[in-house]
Amino acid sequence: MKAIVIDKPGAPDVLHYTERPRPEPQEHELLVKVAAAGVNRPDVAQRKGHYPPPPGASPDIPGLEIAGTVVATGKDCKRFKIGDTICALVTGGGYAEYCVVPEGQALPIPANLTPAEAASLPETFFTVWSNVFDRGRLQPGESLLVHGGSSGIGVAAIQMAHAWGATVYVTAGSDDKCIYCEQLGAKKAVNYKTAKFGDVLKQATNGKGIDVILDMIGGDYTPVNLDLLAEEGRLVLINVMRGDETPIKLSAVMRKRLTITGSTLRARDAAFKAAIAQQLEKYVWPWLVSGKVKPVIYKTFPMEAAAKAHTLMESSEHIGKIVLLA
Ligand SMILES: NC(=O)c1ccc[n+]([C@@H]2O[C@H](COP(=O)([O-])OP(=O)(O)OC[C@H]3O[C@@H](n4cnc5c(N)ncnc54)[C@H](OP(=O)(O)O)[C@@H]3O)[C@@H](O)[C@H]2O)c1
C-alpha cells in the first residue's frame, strides 16, 4: 500500500510517500481502506522526534485518526462488518491507504458528514471529552476557558462545551481567530497577543473567575491560570507549548481548593479509548447529527502532500482542522 513515512526526525520534508506492506488486523481489529486522515499537532511533534509512538503503534507512519470503509474484520469483531463506513481513533498509521483499528475505537460516520469531516473528529473529540468532561468535570452552567481556541482541539471544545450548556471563553492569536471562535459559540475570545487574558476574563466573570481551564500552553500561562480559576476550579493540561516549568503560588491551590490535572491520550489502552468512544456516541454524536456541533475543516491536501499540511499546521495560520485525502 501507499503510505507517508517519517524517514528521520526533522522538517516537514522528512515525510516521504512510499510503499509499505498492508497491515493485518488482529482478532479485535478492523482493516479500513482509508478515505481521509486528520492531521494533528502531535503528528508534528512525532515528526520532529519529540513524541515517540507507544509500543504496538506503527513506528514510522504517523496519523492518529481516520475515516474510511471496513474491508476486513478480525474474528473477535462484533459490531462492524465489511462495507461499513467508520471513523476511528488510532495510535498511529493513519497516513496510509489502509489502517488497522481496534473495533472499540471506531464510530459510525453520521450520514450528514463527508469522510473528510468524519476523519477530522476522533483525536480532538476523544481528547476534549476525556479532559474537559471526565477529568475537568465541566457541568452545565459552569464556565470553560480554552487556550488555543482556534486549534483543532479548540473548535471541538468550544462547540461541545457550548452544546453542554457551559459558558465558553477562549484565547487565540489574532482578531480574526477571535471573531471565528465567538461565531462558533464562545461568549468572549481574547487575543493573547494584544491583551492580558487574565485581567480581561476576571472582569468578564465579575471577579468570580473560571471553573475549568483547558490548557495546551503551560509555561508562563500557569500562574495566570491559577489566579484566574474560581473556587473549586480545575486546570487541565494537555500540552506545554510555552514550557514545562514555571514558578506557581501553591497557596492559591489551598485557598481556592483547586485541582491541577492533565493527560495524554495516545498511550492509554484500548479499553480506556473504547469507553470514551461509547460516551461520544451517546452524548456528542447526536449533536453532530442535528448540526449543533459541526466539523471545522480549514484545508484538505492529497495524502502525498502531507509535508505541505505539516508546514501549514506549524504556521498556526489555520482555524480548525487540516485533513489528508487518500
Ligand atoms: N494531551 C493530549 O492527549 C493531546 C491530544 C491532542 C492534542 N494535544 C495538544 O493540543 C494542542 C492542540 O492540538 P491541535 O492538533 O488542535 O493543534 P493546532 O490546530 O495546530 O493548534 C495549536 C494552536 O496553538 C496555538 N499556539 C501555538 N503556539 C503557541 C504559543 N507559543 N502560545 C500560545 N498559543 C500557541 C496556535 O494558535 P494561535 O494563533 O492562537 O497562537 C495554534 O493554532 C497541541 O499542543 C497538541 O499537542 C494534546
PDB file of N, CA, C and O in Angstrom, residues 82-156:
ATOM      1  N   ILE A  82     -17.794  -5.799   6.904  1.00  0.00           N
ATOM      2  CA  ILE A  82     -17.175  -5.326   5.656  1.00  0.00           C
ATOM      3  C   ILE A  82     -18.175  -4.428   4.920  1.00  0.00           C
ATOM      4  O   ILE A  82     -19.362  -4.759   4.799  1.00  0.00           O
ATOM      5  N   GLY A  83     -17.687  -3.277   4.463  1.00  0.00           N
ATOM      6  CA  GLY A  83     -18.541  -2.331   3.747  1.00  0.00           C
ATOM      7  C   GLY A  83     -19.019  -1.172   4.606  1.00  0.00           C
ATOM      8  O   GLY A  83     -19.446  -0.137   4.080  1.00  0.00           O
ATOM      9  N   ASP A  84     -18.957  -1.322   5.944  1.00  0.00           N
ATOM     10  CA  ASP A  84     -19.386  -0.219   6.823  1.00  0.00           C
ATOM     11  C   ASP A  84     -18.402   0.946   6.708  1.00  0.00           C
ATOM     12  O   ASP A  84     -17.195   0.746   6.568  1.00  0.00           O
ATOM     13  N   THR A  85     -18.924   2.164   6.814  1.00  0.00           N
ATOM     14  CA  THR A  85     -18.035   3.331   6.845  1.00  0.00           C
ATOM     15  C   THR A  85     -17.918   3.805   8.293  1.00  0.00           C
ATOM     16  O   THR A  85     -18.928   3.956   8.999  1.00  0.00           O
ATOM     17  N   ILE A  86     -16.687   4.019   8.704  1.00  0.00           N
ATOM     18  CA  ILE A  86     -16.435   4.385  10.111  1.00  0.00           C
ATOM     19  C   ILE A  86     -15.370   5.494  10.181  1.00  0.00           C
ATOM     20  O   ILE A  86     -14.626   5.718   9.236  1.00  0.00           O
ATOM     21  N   CYS A  87     -15.346   6.152  11.334  1.00  0.00           N
ATOM     22  CA  CYS A  87     -14.178   6.969  11.657  1.00  0.00           C
ATOM     23  C   CYS A  87     -13.612   6.413  12.952  1.00  0.00           C
ATOM     24  O   CYS A  87     -14.338   5.769  13.725  1.00  0.00           O
ATOM     25  N   ALA A  88     -12.321   6.627  13.182  1.00  0.00           N
ATOM     26  CA  ALA A  88     -11.700   5.964  14.336  1.00  0.00           C
ATOM     27  C   ALA A  88     -10.478   6.700  14.830  1.00  0.00           C
ATOM     28  O   ALA A  88      -9.768   7.355  14.067  1.00  0.00           O
ATOM     29  N   LEU A  89     -10.267   6.542  16.145  1.00  0.00           N
ATOM     30  CA  LEU A  89      -9.026   6.968  16.788  1.00  0.00           C
ATOM     31  C   LEU A  89      -8.027   5.821  16.650  1.00  0.00           C
ATOM     32  O   LEU A  89      -8.366   4.678  16.941  1.00  0.00           O
ATOM     33  N   VAL A  90      -6.816   6.120  16.193  1.00  0.00           N
ATOM     34  CA  VAL A  90      -5.781   5.080  16.077  1.00  0.00           C
ATOM     35  C   VAL A  90      -4.511   5.562  16.781  1.00  0.00           C
ATOM     36  O   VAL A  90      -4.330   6.764  16.986  1.00  0.00           O
ATOM     37  N   THR A  91      -3.624   4.616  17.119  1.00  0.00           N
ATOM     38  CA  THR A  91      -2.401   5.036  17.831  1.00  0.00           C
ATOM     39  C   THR A  91      -1.286   5.403  16.864  1.00  0.00           C
ATOM     40  O   THR A  91      -0.179   5.738  17.282  1.00  0.00           O
ATOM     41  N   GLY A  92      -1.559   5.361  15.574  1.00  0.00           N
ATOM     42  CA  GLY A  92      -0.576   5.686  14.542  1.00  0.00           C
ATOM     43  C   GLY A  92      -0.993   4.993  13.271  1.00  0.00           C
ATOM     44  O   GLY A  92      -1.963   4.230  13.253  1.00  0.00           O
ATOM     45  N   GLY A  93      -0.276   5.283  12.171  1.00  0.00           N
ATOM     46  CA  GLY A  93      -0.538   4.569  10.923  1.00  0.00           C
ATOM     47  C   GLY A  93      -1.665   5.125  10.093  1.00  0.00           C
ATOM     48  O   GLY A  93      -2.063   4.521   9.092  1.00  0.00           O
ATOM     49  N   GLY A  94      -2.188   6.304  10.452  1.00  0.00           N
ATOM     50  CA  GLY A  94      -3.347   6.852   9.731  1.00  0.00           C
ATOM     51  C   GLY A  94      -3.021   7.427   8.361  1.00  0.00           C
ATOM     52  O   GLY A  94      -3.884   7.438   7.478  1.00  0.00           O
ATOM     53  N   TYR A  95      -1.780   7.885   8.157  1.00  0.00           N
ATOM     54  CA  TYR A  95      -1.424   8.497   6.864  1.00  0.00           C
ATOM     55  C   TYR A  95      -1.097   7.378   5.867  1.00  0.00           C
ATOM     56  O   TYR A  95       0.052   7.224   5.430  1.00  0.00           O
ATOM     57  N   ALA A  96      -2.076   6.580   5.505  1.00  0.00           N
ATOM     58  CA  ALA A  96      -1.820   5.403   4.682  1.00  0.00           C
ATOM     59  C   ALA A  96      -3.080   4.993   3.938  1.00  0.00           C
ATOM     60  O   ALA A  96      -4.179   5.435   4.263  1.00  0.00           O
ATOM     61  N   GLU A  97      -2.886   4.109   2.956  1.00  0.00           N
ATOM     62  CA  GLU A  97      -4.023   3.634   2.171  1.00  0.00           C
ATOM     63  C   GLU A  97      -4.905   2.699   2.995  1.00  0.00           C
ATOM     64  O   GLU A  97      -6.127   2.661   2.815  1.00  0.00           O
ATOM     65  N   TYR A  98      -4.276   1.935   3.901  1.00  0.00           N
ATOM     66  CA  TYR A  98      -5.015   1.031   4.792  1.00  0.00           C
ATOM     67  C   TYR A  98      -4.503   1.222   6.220  1.00  0.00           C
ATOM     68  O   TYR A  98      -3.321   1.509   6.425  1.00  0.00           O
ATOM     69  N   CYS A  99      -5.404   1.002   7.183  1.00  0.00           N
ATOM     70  CA  CYS A  99      -5.023   1.192   8.592  1.00  0.00           C
ATOM     71  C   CYS A  99      -5.808   0.188   9.439  1.00  0.00           C
ATOM     72  O   CYS A  99      -6.981  -0.082   9.144  1.00  0.00           O
ATOM     73  N   VAL A 100      -5.170  -0.373  10.458  1.00  0.00           N
ATOM     74  CA  VAL A 100      -5.922  -1.245  11.377  1.00  0.00           C
ATOM     75  C   VAL A 100      -6.410  -0.429  12.567  1.00  0.00           C
ATOM     76  O   VAL A 100      -5.727   0.475  13.046  1.00  0.00           O
ATOM     77  N   VAL A 101      -7.620  -0.788  13.024  1.00  0.00           N
ATOM     78  CA  VAL A 101      -8.326  -0.010  14.045  1.00  0.00           C
ATOM     79  C   VAL A 101      -8.890  -0.954  15.089  1.00  0.00           C
ATOM     80  O   VAL A 101      -9.646  -1.866  14.737  1.00  0.00           O
ATOM     81  N   PRO A 102      -8.565  -0.790  16.382  1.00  0.00           N
ATOM     82  CA  PRO A 102      -9.285  -1.573  17.398  1.00  0.00           C
ATOM     83  C   PRO A 102     -10.784  -1.267  17.287  1.00  0.00           C
ATOM     84  O   PRO A 102     -11.175  -0.085  17.250  1.00  0.00           O
ATOM     85  N   GLU A 103     -11.615  -2.300  17.216  1.00  0.00           N
ATOM     86  CA  GLU A 103     -13.032  -2.063  16.897  1.00  0.00           C
ATOM     87  C   GLU A 103     -13.703  -1.088  17.874  1.00  0.00           C
ATOM     88  O   GLU A 103     -14.530  -0.261  17.479  1.00  0.00           O
ATOM     89  N   GLY A 104     -13.307  -1.152  19.152  1.00  0.00           N
ATOM     90  CA  GLY A 104     -13.929  -0.287  20.161  1.00  0.00           C
ATOM     91  C   GLY A 104     -13.649   1.187  19.943  1.00  0.00           C
ATOM     92  O   GLY A 104     -14.322   2.040  20.524  1.00  0.00           O
ATOM     93  N   GLN A 105     -12.619   1.522  19.153  1.00  0.00           N
ATOM     94  CA  GLN A 105     -12.269   2.921  18.902  1.00  0.00           C
ATOM     95  C   GLN A 105     -12.895   3.452  17.614  1.00  0.00           C
ATOM     96  O   GLN A 105     -12.608   4.573  17.191  1.00  0.00           O
ATOM     97  N   ALA A 106     -13.739   2.628  16.977  1.00  0.00           N
ATOM     98  CA  ALA A 106     -14.406   3.046  15.744  1.00  0.00           C
ATOM     99  C   ALA A 106     -15.819   3.525  16.057  1.00  0.00           C
ATOM    100  O   ALA A 106     -16.481   3.007  16.957  1.00  0.00           O
ATOM    101  N   LEU A 107     -16.266   4.506  15.294  1.00  0.00           N
ATOM    102  CA  LEU A 107     -17.621   5.041  15.441  1.00  0.00           C
ATOM    103  C   LEU A 107     -18.247   5.143  14.058  1.00  0.00           C
ATOM    104  O   LEU A 107     -17.544   5.409  13.073  1.00  0.00           O
ATOM    105  N   PRO A 108     -19.572   4.959  13.972  1.00  0.00           N
ATOM    106  CA  PRO A 108     -20.220   5.100  12.664  1.00  0.00           C
ATOM    107  C   PRO A 108     -20.139   6.553  12.195  1.00  0.00           C
ATOM    108  O   PRO A 108     -20.160   7.473  13.009  1.00  0.00           O
ATOM    109  N   ILE A 109     -20.040   6.763  10.885  1.00  0.00           N
ATOM    110  CA  ILE A 109     -19.997   8.141  10.369  1.00  0.00           C
ATOM    111  C   ILE A 109     -21.433   8.652  10.255  1.00  0.00           C
ATOM    112  O   ILE A 109     -22.250   8.038   9.557  1.00  0.00           O
ATOM    113  N   PRO A 110     -21.759   9.757  10.946  1.00  0.00           N
ATOM    114  CA  PRO A 110     -23.108  10.314  10.777  1.00  0.00           C
ATOM    115  C   PRO A 110     -23.392  10.574   9.290  1.00  0.00           C
ATOM    116  O   PRO A 110     -22.501  11.019   8.559  1.00  0.00           O
ATOM    117  N   ALA A 111     -24.635  10.302   8.850  1.00  0.00           N
ATOM    118  CA  ALA A 111     -24.966  10.336   7.423  1.00  0.00           C
ATOM    119  C   ALA A 111     -24.746  11.715   6.802  1.00  0.00           C
ATOM    120  O   ALA A 111     -24.510  11.829   5.596  1.00  0.00           O
ATOM    121  N   ASN A 112     -24.808  12.773   7.636  1.00  0.00           N
ATOM    122  CA  ASN A 112     -24.660  14.132   7.093  1.00  0.00           C
ATOM    123  C   ASN A 112     -23.203  14.575   6.962  1.00  0.00           C
ATOM    124  O   ASN A 112     -22.940  15.710   6.563  1.00  0.00           O
ATOM    125  N   LEU A 113     -22.250  13.715   7.283  1.00  0.00           N
ATOM    126  CA  LEU A 113     -20.837  14.116   7.225  1.00  0.00           C
ATOM    127  C   LEU A 113     -20.101  13.431   6.075  1.00  0.00           C
ATOM    128  O   LEU A 113     -20.359  12.266   5.761  1.00  0.00           O
ATOM    129  N   THR A 114     -19.152  14.155   5.472  1.00  0.00           N
ATOM    130  CA  THR A 114     -18.275  13.562   4.461  1.00  0.00           C
ATOM    131  C   THR A 114     -17.171  12.773   5.168  1.00  0.00           C
ATOM    132  O   THR A 114     -16.903  12.995   6.359  1.00  0.00           O
ATOM    133  N   PRO A 115     -16.471  11.901   4.418  1.00  0.00           N
ATOM    134  CA  PRO A 115     -15.346  11.188   5.045  1.00  0.00           C
ATOM    135  C   PRO A 115     -14.293  12.156   5.596  1.00  0.00           C
ATOM    136  O   PRO A 115     -13.751  11.931   6.687  1.00  0.00           O
ATOM    137  N   ALA A 116     -14.021  13.244   4.888  1.00  0.00           N
ATOM    138  CA  ALA A 116     -13.020  14.205   5.383  1.00  0.00           C
ATOM    139  C   ALA A 116     -13.490  14.825   6.698  1.00  0.00           C
ATOM    140  O   ALA A 116     -12.704  14.978   7.648  1.00  0.00           O
ATOM    141  N   GLU A 117     -14.768  15.171   6.774  1.00  0.00           N
ATOM    142  CA  GLU A 117     -15.298  15.745   8.026  1.00  0.00           C
ATOM    143  C   GLU A 117     -15.211  14.726   9.160  1.00  0.00           C
ATOM    144  O   GLU A 117     -14.814  15.064  10.279  1.00  0.00           O
ATOM    145  N   ALA A 118     -15.568  13.472   8.849  1.00  0.00           N
ATOM    146  CA  ALA A 118     -15.537  12.439   9.891  1.00  0.00           C
ATOM    147  C   ALA A 118     -14.101  12.191  10.366  1.00  0.00           C
ATOM    148  O   ALA A 118     -13.862  11.981  11.561  1.00  0.00           O
ATOM    149  N   ALA A 119     -13.145  12.238   9.429  1.00  0.00           N
ATOM    150  CA  ALA A 119     -11.742  11.998   9.802  1.00  0.00           C
ATOM    151  C   ALA A 119     -11.179  13.116  10.669  1.00  0.00           C
ATOM    152  O   ALA A 119     -10.174  12.931  11.350  1.00  0.00           O
ATOM    153  N   SER A 120     -11.830  14.278  10.650  1.00  0.00           N
ATOM    154  CA  SER A 120     -11.323  15.418  11.428  1.00  0.00           C
ATOM    155  C   SER A 120     -11.745  15.349  12.893  1.00  0.00           C
ATOM    156  O   SER A 120     -11.341  16.188  13.688  1.00  0.00           O
ATOM    157  N   LEU A 121     -12.554  14.345  13.271  1.00  0.00           N
ATOM    158  CA  LEU A 121     -13.163  14.355  14.604  1.00  0.00           C
ATOM    159  C   LEU A 121     -12.431  13.580  15.706  1.00  0.00           C
ATOM    160  O   LEU A 121     -12.280  14.101  16.816  1.00  0.00           O
ATOM    161  N   PRO A 122     -12.013  12.321  15.456  1.00  0.00           N
ATOM    162  CA  PRO A 122     -11.701  11.471  16.619  1.00  0.00           C
ATOM    163  C   PRO A 122     -10.638  12.022  17.573  1.00  0.00           C
ATOM    164  O   PRO A 122     -10.880  12.074  18.788  1.00  0.00           O
ATOM    165  N   GLU A 123      -9.462  12.409  17.099  1.00  0.00           N
ATOM    166  CA  GLU A 123      -8.391  12.798  18.022  1.00  0.00           C
ATOM    167  C   GLU A 123      -8.822  13.961  18.926  1.00  0.00           C
ATOM    168  O   GLU A 123      -8.611  13.942  20.142  1.00  0.00           O
ATOM    169  N   THR A 124      -9.445  14.966  18.346  1.00  0.00           N
ATOM    170  CA  THR A 124      -9.810  16.120  19.176  1.00  0.00           C
ATOM    171  C   THR A 124     -11.051  15.813  20.030  1.00  0.00           C
ATOM    172  O   THR A 124     -11.108  16.215  21.192  1.00  0.00           O
ATOM    173  N   PHE A 125     -12.020  15.106  19.493  1.00  0.00           N
ATOM    174  CA  PHE A 125     -13.233  14.839  20.275  1.00  0.00           C
ATOM    175  C   PHE A 125     -12.937  13.886  21.446  1.00  0.00           C
ATOM    176  O   PHE A 125     -13.439  14.094  22.555  1.00  0.00           O
ATOM    177  N   PHE A 126     -12.125  12.842  21.214  1.00  0.00           N
ATOM    178  CA  PHE A 126     -11.748  11.946  22.322  1.00  0.00           C
ATOM    179  C   PHE A 126     -10.979  12.746  23.376  1.00  0.00           C
ATOM    180  O   PHE A 126     -11.195  12.592  24.584  1.00  0.00           O
ATOM    181  N   THR A 127     -10.046  13.602  22.931  1.00  0.00           N
ATOM    182  CA  THR A 127      -9.208  14.360  23.874  1.00  0.00           C
ATOM    183  C   THR A 127     -10.057  15.330  24.678  1.00  0.00           C
ATOM    184  O   THR A 127      -9.915  15.444  25.907  1.00  0.00           O
ATOM    185  N   VAL A 128     -10.951  16.043  24.011  1.00  0.00           N
ATOM    186  CA  VAL A 128     -11.779  17.028  24.715  1.00  0.00           C
ATOM    187  C   VAL A 128     -12.730  16.320  25.682  1.00  0.00           C
ATOM    188  O   VAL A 128     -12.895  16.747  26.831  1.00  0.00           O
ATOM    189  N   TRP A 129     -13.334  15.240  25.246  1.00  0.00           N
ATOM    190  CA  TRP A 129     -14.250  14.546  26.150  1.00  0.00           C
ATOM    191  C   TRP A 129     -13.511  14.092  27.409  1.00  0.00           C
ATOM    192  O   TRP A 129     -13.952  14.329  28.542  1.00  0.00           O
ATOM    193  N   SER A 130     -12.375  13.441  27.197  1.00  0.00           N
ATOM    194  CA  SER A 130     -11.620  12.877  28.310  1.00  0.00           C
ATOM    195  C   SER A 130     -11.144  13.963  29.273  1.00  0.00           C
ATOM    196  O   SER A 130     -11.166  13.773  30.493  1.00  0.00           O
ATOM    197  N   ASN A 131     -10.717  15.106  28.738  1.00  0.00           N
ATOM    198  CA  ASN A 131     -10.099  16.130  29.588  1.00  0.00           C
ATOM    199  C   ASN A 131     -11.075  17.164  30.126  1.00  0.00           C
ATOM    200  O   ASN A 131     -10.966  17.566  31.287  1.00  0.00           O
ATOM    201  N   VAL A 132     -12.004  17.615  29.303  1.00  0.00           N
ATOM    202  CA  VAL A 132     -12.936  18.663  29.765  1.00  0.00           C
ATOM    203  C   VAL A 132     -14.087  18.052  30.565  1.00  0.00           C
ATOM    204  O   VAL A 132     -14.451  18.562  31.629  1.00  0.00           O
ATOM    205  N   PHE A 133     -14.630  16.961  30.075  1.00  0.00           N
ATOM    206  CA  PHE A 133     -15.843  16.422  30.704  1.00  0.00           C
ATOM    207  C   PHE A 133     -15.519  15.375  31.776  1.00  0.00           C
ATOM    208  O   PHE A 133     -16.169  15.353  32.813  1.00  0.00           O
ATOM    209  N   ASP A 134     -14.527  14.495  31.527  1.00  0.00           N
ATOM    210  CA  ASP A 134     -14.176  13.499  32.552  1.00  0.00           C
ATOM    211  C   ASP A 134     -13.250  14.103  33.606  1.00  0.00           C
ATOM    212  O   ASP A 134     -13.640  14.268  34.748  1.00  0.00           O
ATOM    213  N   ARG A 135     -12.027  14.460  33.232  1.00  0.00           N
ATOM    214  CA  ARG A 135     -11.071  14.976  34.223  1.00  0.00           C
ATOM    215  C   ARG A 135     -11.517  16.332  34.772  1.00  0.00           C
ATOM    216  O   ARG A 135     -11.407  16.604  35.960  1.00  0.00           O
ATOM    217  N   GLY A 136     -11.996  17.231  33.872  1.00  0.00           N
ATOM    218  CA  GLY A 136     -12.374  18.581  34.287  1.00  0.00           C
ATOM    219  C   GLY A 136     -13.755  18.665  34.907  1.00  0.00           C
ATOM    220  O   GLY A 136     -14.100  19.664  35.525  1.00  0.00           O
ATOM    221  N   ARG A 137     -14.559  17.615  34.720  1.00  0.00           N
ATOM    222  CA  ARG A 137     -15.916  17.535  35.308  1.00  0.00           C
ATOM    223  C   ARG A 137     -16.749  18.785  35.024  1.00  0.00           C
ATOM    224  O   ARG A 137     -17.465  19.295  35.897  1.00  0.00           O
ATOM    225  N   LEU A 138     -16.658  19.306  33.799  1.00  0.00           N
ATOM    226  CA  LEU A 138     -17.420  20.516  33.444  1.00  0.00           C
ATOM    227  C   LEU A 138     -18.921  20.242  33.549  1.00  0.00           C
ATOM    228  O   LEU A 138     -19.422  19.264  33.000  1.00  0.00           O
ATOM    229  N   GLN A 139     -19.618  21.128  34.247  1.00  0.00           N
ATOM    230  CA  GLN A 139     -21.069  20.978  34.432  1.00  0.00           C
ATOM    231  C   GLN A 139     -21.801  22.046  33.616  1.00  0.00           C
ATOM    232  O   GLN A 139     -21.269  23.145  33.423  1.00  0.00           O
ATOM    233  N   PRO A 140     -23.029  21.745  33.163  1.00  0.00           N
ATOM    234  CA  PRO A 140     -23.825  22.788  32.527  1.00  0.00           C
ATOM    235  C   PRO A 140     -23.942  23.979  33.479  1.00  0.00           C
ATOM    236  O   PRO A 140     -24.101  23.794  34.695  1.00  0.00           O
ATOM    237  N   GLY A 141     -23.831  25.189  32.939  1.00  0.00           N
ATOM    238  CA  GLY A 141     -23.912  26.392  33.769  1.00  0.00           C
ATOM    239  C   GLY A 141     -22.553  26.873  34.256  1.00  0.00           C
ATOM    240  O   GLY A 141     -22.431  28.009  34.715  1.00  0.00           O
ATOM    241  N   GLU A 142     -21.519  26.014  34.175  1.00  0.00           N
ATOM    242  CA  GLU A 142     -20.172  26.442  34.570  1.00  0.00           C
ATOM    243  C   GLU A 142     -19.481  27.138  33.389  1.00  0.00           C
ATOM    244  O   GLU A 142     -19.980  27.161  32.261  1.00  0.00           O
ATOM    245  N   SER A 143     -18.294  27.692  33.684  1.00  0.00           N
ATOM    246  CA  SER A 143     -17.523  28.359  32.632  1.00  0.00           C
ATOM    247  C   SER A 143     -16.285  27.545  32.290  1.00  0.00           C
ATOM    248  O   SER A 143     -15.692  26.889  33.155  1.00  0.00           O
ATOM    249  N   LEU A 144     -15.922  27.593  31.000  1.00  0.00           N
ATOM    250  CA  LEU A 144     -14.726  26.902  30.490  1.00  0.00           C
ATOM    251  C   LEU A 144     -13.881  27.909  29.735  1.00  0.00           C
ATOM    252  O   LEU A 144     -14.407  28.655  28.900  1.00  0.00           O
ATOM    253  N   LEU A 145     -12.577  27.946  30.023  1.00  0.00           N
ATOM    254  CA  LEU A 145     -11.634  28.713  29.200  1.00  0.00           C
ATOM    255  C   LEU A 145     -10.802  27.724  28.394  1.00  0.00           C
ATOM    256  O   LEU A 145     -10.220  26.803  28.955  1.00  0.00           O
ATOM    257  N   VAL A 146     -10.769  27.929  27.077  1.00  0.00           N
ATOM    258  CA  VAL A 146      -9.955  27.094  26.192  1.00  0.00           C
ATOM    259  C   VAL A 146      -8.836  27.956  25.628  1.00  0.00           C
ATOM    260  O   VAL A 146      -9.113  28.914  24.889  1.00  0.00           O
ATOM    261  N   HIS A 147      -7.601  27.646  25.971  1.00  0.00           N
ATOM    262  CA  HIS A 147      -6.483  28.319  25.309  1.00  0.00           C
ATOM    263  C   HIS A 147      -6.281  27.664  23.945  1.00  0.00           C
ATOM    264  O   HIS A 147      -6.516  26.468  23.777  1.00  0.00           O
ATOM    265  N   GLY A 148      -5.831  28.453  22.959  1.00  0.00           N
ATOM    266  CA  GLY A 148      -5.724  27.903  21.601  1.00  0.00           C
ATOM    267  C   GLY A 148      -7.112  27.631  21.043  1.00  0.00           C
ATOM    268  O   GLY A 148      -7.382  26.571  20.477  1.00  0.00           O
ATOM    269  N   GLY A 149      -8.009  28.614  21.186  1.00  0.00           N
ATOM    270  CA  GLY A 149      -9.409  28.408  20.803  1.00  0.00           C
ATOM    271  C   GLY A 149      -9.614  28.079  19.333  1.00  0.00           C
ATOM    272  O   GLY A 149     -10.590  27.413  18.978  1.00  0.00           O
ATOM    273  N   SER A 150      -8.695  28.504  18.477  1.00  0.00           N
ATOM    274  CA  SER A 150      -8.865  28.249  17.036  1.00  0.00           C
ATOM    275  C   SER A 150      -8.182  26.965  16.588  1.00  0.00           C
ATOM    276  O   SER A 150      -8.221  26.608  15.412  1.00  0.00           O
ATOM    277  N   SER A 151      -7.543  26.253  17.516  1.00  0.00           N
ATOM    278  CA  SER A 151      -6.891  24.979  17.165  1.00  0.00           C
ATOM    279  C   SER A 151      -7.947  23.924  16.863  1.00  0.00           C
ATOM    280  O   SER A 151      -9.139  24.116  17.135  1.00  0.00           O
ATOM    281  N   GLY A 152      -7.489  22.790  16.348  1.00  0.00           N
ATOM    282  CA  GLY A 152      -8.411  21.665  16.161  1.00  0.00           C
ATOM    283  C   GLY A 152      -9.084  21.302  17.476  1.00  0.00           C
ATOM    284  O   GLY A 152     -10.303  21.098  17.542  1.00  0.00           O
ATOM    285  N   ILE A 153      -8.282  21.221  18.536  1.00  0.00           N
ATOM    286  CA  ILE A 153      -8.827  20.950  19.876  1.00  0.00           C
ATOM    287  C   ILE A 153      -9.807  22.057  20.262  1.00  0.00           C
ATOM    288  O   ILE A 153     -10.896  21.803  20.790  1.00  0.00           O
ATOM    289  N   GLY A 154      -9.431  23.297  20.002  1.00  0.00           N
ATOM    290  CA  GLY A 154     -10.239  24.442  20.436  1.00  0.00           C
ATOM    291  C   GLY A 154     -11.620  24.453  19.807  1.00  0.00           C
ATOM    292  O   GLY A 154     -12.623  24.629  20.515  1.00  0.00           O
ATOM    293  N   VAL A 155     -11.691  24.250  18.490  1.00  0.00           N
ATOM    294  CA  VAL A 155     -13.014  24.332  17.840  1.00  0.00           C
ATOM    295  C   VAL A 155     -13.929  23.202  18.303  1.00  0.00           C
ATOM    296  O   VAL A 155     -15.153  23.361  18.352  1.00  0.00           O
ATOM    297  N   ALA A 156     -13.329  22.063  18.659  1.00  0.00           N
ATOM    298  CA  ALA A 156     -14.140  20.971  19.223  1.00  0.00           C
ATOM    299  C   ALA A 156     -14.614  21.342  20.629  1.00  0.00           C
ATOM    300  O   ALA A 156     -15.793  21.181  20.968  1.00  0.00           O
TER     301      ALA A 156
END
